[in-house]
Short mmCIF file of C-alpha atoms in Angstrom, two decimals:
data_model
loop_
_atom_site.label_atom_id
_atom_site.label_comp_id
_atom_site.label_asym_id
_atom_site.label_seq_id
_atom_site.Cartn_x
_atom_site.Cartn_y
_atom_site.Cartn_z
CA UNK A 12 -19.65 14.01 8.69
CA UNK A 13 -20.09 17.23 6.74
CA UNK A 14 -23.33 17.44 4.79
CA UNK A 15 -23.21 19.21 1.45
CA UNK A 16 -26.47 20.68 0.15
CA UNK A 17 -26.84 21.86 -3.43
CA UNK A 18 -29.56 24.06 -4.85
CA UNK A 19 -31.55 24.02 -6.93
CA UNK A 20 -31.96 20.32 -7.69
CA UNK A 21 -32.76 21.13 -11.31
CA UNK A 22 -32.03 24.23 -13.31
CA UNK A 23 -33.85 24.60 -16.61
CA UNK A 24 -31.93 26.88 -18.93
CA UNK A 25 -31.48 27.80 -22.57
CA UNK A 26 -28.20 27.77 -24.49
CA UNK A 27 -26.40 31.06 -24.14
CA UNK A 28 -27.91 31.85 -20.74
CA UNK A 29 -25.85 32.12 -17.56
CA UNK A 30 -26.33 29.63 -14.75
CA UNK A 31 -25.60 29.92 -11.04
CA UNK A 32 -25.36 26.77 -8.92
CA UNK A 33 -25.14 26.88 -5.14
CA UNK A 34 -23.51 24.58 -2.64
CA UNK A 35 -23.69 24.86 1.14
CA UNK A 36 -21.70 22.89 3.70
CA UNK A 37 -22.88 22.08 7.22
CA UNK A 38 -19.48 23.14 8.59
CA UNK A 39 -16.68 25.41 7.49
CA UNK A 40 -14.64 23.67 4.78
CA UNK A 41 -12.22 26.57 4.29
CA UNK A 42 -11.13 26.59 0.64
CA UNK A 43 -11.29 22.82 0.18
CA UNK A 44 -14.20 22.67 -2.21
CA UNK A 45 -14.30 21.05 -5.65
CA UNK A 46 -16.85 20.91 -8.48
CA UNK A 47 -17.40 17.96 -10.80
CA UNK A 48 -19.43 17.64 -13.99
CA UNK A 49 -21.19 14.43 -15.01
CA UNK A 50 -22.61 14.22 -18.50
CA UNK A 51 -25.27 11.58 -19.21
CA UNK A 52 -23.77 8.10 -19.28
CA UNK A 53 -20.29 9.36 -18.41
CA UNK A 54 -18.08 9.39 -15.35
CA UNK A 55 -17.70 12.57 -13.34
CA UNK A 56 -14.83 14.84 -14.26
CA UNK A 57 -13.12 17.48 -12.18
CA UNK A 58 -13.84 21.07 -13.18
CA UNK A 59 -12.61 23.17 -10.28
CA UNK A 60 -10.71 22.61 -7.04
CA UNK A 61 -9.78 24.91 -4.18
CA UNK A 62 -13.05 26.85 -4.73
CA UNK A 63 -11.95 28.64 -7.87
CA UNK A 64 -9.00 26.90 -9.58
CA UNK A 65 -10.04 25.54 -12.95
CA UNK A 66 -8.24 22.43 -14.09
CA UNK A 67 -6.61 22.10 -17.49
CA UNK A 68 -8.92 22.21 -20.51
CA UNK A 69 -11.89 23.57 -18.58
CA UNK A 70 -13.24 26.65 -20.41
CA UNK A 71 -13.13 30.05 -18.76
CA UNK A 72 -16.94 30.26 -18.81
CA UNK A 73 -16.82 28.06 -15.69
CA UNK A 74 -15.93 29.90 -12.50
CA UNK A 75 -16.14 29.12 -8.82
CA UNK A 76 -16.42 31.37 -5.82
CA UNK A 77 -17.26 31.39 -2.14
CA UNK A 78 -15.72 30.62 1.21
CA UNK A 79 -16.45 28.93 4.50
CA UNK A 80 -19.86 27.31 4.02
CA UNK A 81 -21.30 28.99 0.91
CA UNK A 82 -20.04 28.32 -2.60
CA UNK A 83 -21.13 29.02 -6.15
CA UNK A 84 -20.41 27.59 -9.57
CA UNK A 85 -21.18 30.00 -12.38
CA UNK A 86 -21.42 29.08 -16.04
CA UNK A 87 -21.39 32.34 -17.95
CA UNK A 88 -22.95 31.24 -21.24
CA UNK A 89 -24.28 27.70 -21.47
CA UNK A 90 -23.13 25.59 -24.37
CA UNK A 91 -24.87 22.40 -25.44
CA UNK A 92 -22.17 20.25 -23.82
CA UNK A 93 -22.71 21.95 -20.44
CA UNK A 94 -26.12 20.38 -19.90
CA UNK A 95 -25.17 17.87 -17.24
CA UNK A 96 -25.24 17.19 -13.51
CA UNK A 97 -22.84 19.13 -11.28
CA UNK A 98 -21.63 17.94 -7.90
CA UNK A 99 -19.78 19.86 -5.24
CA UNK A 100 -17.46 18.07 -2.81
CA UNK A 101 -15.69 19.08 0.37
CA UNK A 102 -12.27 17.66 1.07
CA UNK A 103 -11.50 19.60 4.21
CA UNK A 104 -12.20 16.69 6.54
CA UNK A 105 -12.67 12.93 6.24
CA UNK A 106 -14.86 11.44 5.00
CA UNK A 107 -14.92 13.54 1.88
CA UNK A 108 -18.55 14.17 1.01
CA UNK A 109 -20.50 15.23 -2.05
CA UNK A 110 -23.62 17.23 -2.59
CA UNK A 111 -26.61 15.50 -4.15
CA UNK A 112 -26.09 17.29 -7.46
CA UNK A 113 -27.72 19.98 -9.57
CA UNK A 114 -29.01 18.95 -12.96
CA UNK A 115 -28.75 21.64 -15.62
CA UNK A 116 -31.16 20.77 -18.37
CA UNK A 117 -32.62 22.43 -21.43
CA UNK B 24 -3.33 10.59 -21.75
CA UNK B 25 -4.04 9.61 -18.17
CA UNK B 26 -6.58 6.82 -17.88
CA UNK B 27 -8.09 4.52 -15.28
CA UNK B 28 -9.84 1.38 -16.48
CA UNK B 29 -11.99 -0.60 -14.09
CA UNK B 30 -13.06 -4.21 -14.46
CA UNK B 31 -14.59 -7.01 -12.42
CA UNK B 32 -18.14 -5.78 -11.96
CA UNK B 33 -21.16 -7.99 -12.52
CA UNK B 34 -24.26 -9.56 -11.06
CA UNK B 35 -23.85 -11.28 -7.70
CA UNK B 36 -26.25 -12.66 -5.15
CA UNK B 37 -26.60 -11.10 -1.70
CA UNK B 38 -23.83 -12.40 0.52
CA UNK B 39 -21.54 -12.99 -2.43
CA UNK B 40 -18.16 -11.51 -3.32
CA UNK B 41 -16.55 -9.59 -6.15
CA UNK B 42 -13.08 -8.25 -6.77
CA UNK B 43 -12.79 -5.02 -8.72
CA UNK B 44 -9.60 -4.06 -10.51
CA UNK B 45 -8.38 -0.72 -11.78
CA UNK B 46 -5.43 -0.33 -14.10
CA UNK B 47 -3.85 3.05 -14.64
CA UNK B 48 -2.06 4.25 -17.75
CA UNK B 49 -0.39 7.51 -18.65
CA UNK B 50 0.83 8.06 -15.10
CA UNK B 51 2.38 6.15 -12.24
CA UNK B 52 0.06 5.52 -9.29
CA UNK B 53 3.12 5.23 -7.05
CA UNK B 54 2.86 8.98 -6.36
CA UNK B 55 -0.81 9.10 -5.41
CA UNK B 56 -3.40 8.06 -2.91
CA UNK B 57 -6.07 6.17 -4.83
CA UNK B 58 -9.79 5.90 -4.09
CA UNK B 59 -12.95 4.08 -5.03
CA UNK B 60 -16.16 6.10 -5.34
CA UNK B 61 -19.58 4.63 -6.05
CA UNK B 62 -22.85 5.89 -7.47
CA UNK B 63 -26.05 4.00 -6.81
CA UNK B 64 -28.69 4.10 -9.59
CA UNK B 65 -30.00 7.64 -10.09
CA UNK B 66 -28.17 8.71 -6.93
CA UNK B 67 -25.24 10.86 -5.97
CA UNK B 68 -21.62 10.06 -5.37
CA UNK B 69 -20.22 8.33 -2.30
CA UNK B 70 -16.56 7.88 -1.46
CA UNK B 71 -15.99 4.23 -0.50
CA UNK B 72 -12.33 3.69 0.32
CA UNK B 73 -8.85 4.99 -0.27
CA UNK B 74 -5.29 3.80 0.10
CA UNK B 75 -1.99 5.54 0.64
CA UNK B 76 0.90 5.35 -1.81
CA UNK B 77 2.69 2.55 0.05
CA UNK B 78 -0.52 0.65 0.83
CA UNK B 79 -0.10 0.88 4.60
CA UNK B 80 -2.90 3.34 5.34
CA UNK B 81 -6.44 2.53 4.24
CA UNK B 82 -9.73 4.20 5.04
CA UNK B 83 -13.33 3.14 4.46
CA UNK B 84 -16.81 4.60 4.64
CA UNK B 85 -18.59 3.15 7.68
CA UNK B 86 -21.09 1.17 5.62
CA UNK B 87 -18.39 -1.07 4.08
CA UNK B 88 -15.99 -1.46 7.00
CA UNK B 89 -15.25 -5.12 7.67
CA UNK B 90 -16.67 -6.17 4.28
CA UNK B 91 -14.54 -4.36 1.68
CA UNK B 92 -10.75 -4.31 1.38
CA UNK B 93 -8.79 -1.91 -0.80
CA UNK B 94 -5.31 -2.86 -1.99
CA UNK B 95 -2.78 -1.87 -4.61
CA UNK B 96 0.10 -3.24 -6.64
CA UNK B 97 2.29 -0.36 -7.71
CA UNK B 98 4.38 -2.68 -9.90
CA UNK B 99 1.26 -3.35 -11.96
CA UNK B 100 0.01 0.22 -11.68
CA UNK B 101 -3.22 -1.19 -10.32
CA UNK B 102 -5.69 -0.79 -7.48
CA UNK B 103 -8.20 -3.36 -6.26
CA UNK B 104 -11.38 -3.54 -4.21
CA UNK B 105 -12.33 -6.86 -2.66
CA UNK B 106 -16.01 -6.80 -1.78
CA UNK B 107 -17.42 -9.50 0.48
CA UNK B 108 -20.82 -10.04 2.11
CA UNK B 109 -22.42 -7.92 -0.57
CA UNK B 110 -25.81 -6.36 0.04
CA UNK B 111 -28.46 -4.96 -2.26
CA UNK B 112 -27.49 -1.46 -1.18
CA UNK B 113 -23.99 -2.00 -2.59
CA UNK B 114 -25.50 -1.96 -6.08
CA UNK B 115 -23.80 0.90 -7.90
CA UNK B 116 -21.31 1.97 -10.50
CA UNK B 117 -17.86 1.84 -8.91
CA UNK B 118 -15.33 4.40 -10.07
CA UNK B 119 -11.59 4.22 -9.57
CA UNK B 120 -10.21 7.67 -8.82
CA UNK B 121 -6.83 9.30 -8.45
CA UNK B 122 -6.43 11.56 -5.45
CA UNK B 123 -4.53 14.80 -5.94
CA UNK B 124 -3.41 17.00 -3.12
CA UNK B 125 -2.98 20.60 -2.20
CA UNK B 126 -0.78 21.62 0.71
CA UNK B 127 -1.97 24.36 3.03
CA UNK B 128 0.04 25.30 6.10
CA UNK B 129 1.86 21.98 5.88
CA UNK B 130 -1.34 19.93 5.77
CA UNK B 131 -2.43 17.81 2.82
CA UNK B 132 -5.95 17.97 1.38
CA UNK B 133 -7.11 15.55 -1.32
CA UNK B 134 -9.50 16.12 -4.19
CA UNK B 135 -10.20 13.67 -7.06
CA UNK B 136 -8.64 14.61 -10.36
CA UNK B 137 -8.73 11.52 -12.63
CA UNK B 138 -11.75 9.20 -12.87
CA UNK B 139 -12.25 5.89 -14.62
CA UNK B 140 -15.41 5.14 -16.63
CA UNK B 141 -16.65 2.82 -13.90
CA UNK B 142 -17.73 -0.79 -13.52
CA UNK B 143 -21.26 -1.81 -12.58
CA UNK B 144 -21.97 -4.00 -9.56
CA UNK B 145 -25.46 -5.41 -9.17
CA UNK B 146 -26.38 -7.32 -6.02
CA UNK B 147 -29.62 -9.20 -6.50
CA UNK B 148 -31.09 -12.65 -6.13
#
């Protein structure tokens, strides 16, 4: 099984600042990497798939990059609603696996 | 609006059973693989099981094989998870999820694009 490792575990930021979240896979996952956001008390929601493709209604301040085993989610200017936990997930091989999450807090 | 609504969670003793249901609206599950994903308290996400469009292919995480069974009824736009021989470590929020695919070089790869709000399963004596 592919192990996904996210860093840092917690990112303490201020509104308006930019945030960079990292995700590393134990094997090459090609471009099959997704990011999910989970706000407190809510279900996860898909932000990005295929490394960098934003889904509908996701603001352009969210961007994804990377390849192979190293990936990054960048939030260019944090808004209040962006303070949440972010998970990466590989779907290159079964079982699909998630990182442990990065909490972005104030 | 596309929605998934789970039900059937609750408190059950170790060794007991529960049947989770998930009803979709705003889209037809006929076209999609469907999954269950769980999240233990203050933990991360774990894919549990998924099922092909016609219900013939099913896959499970090792820890639930032989105890959980995923099924679907496309006529009712619903997916189910029968959970038997429950253990304390099965305690979690269970999310119903729609799988969406991308095709690369003729191969299909599945990410999770629609999530329900979840139903809570607590296994405790």
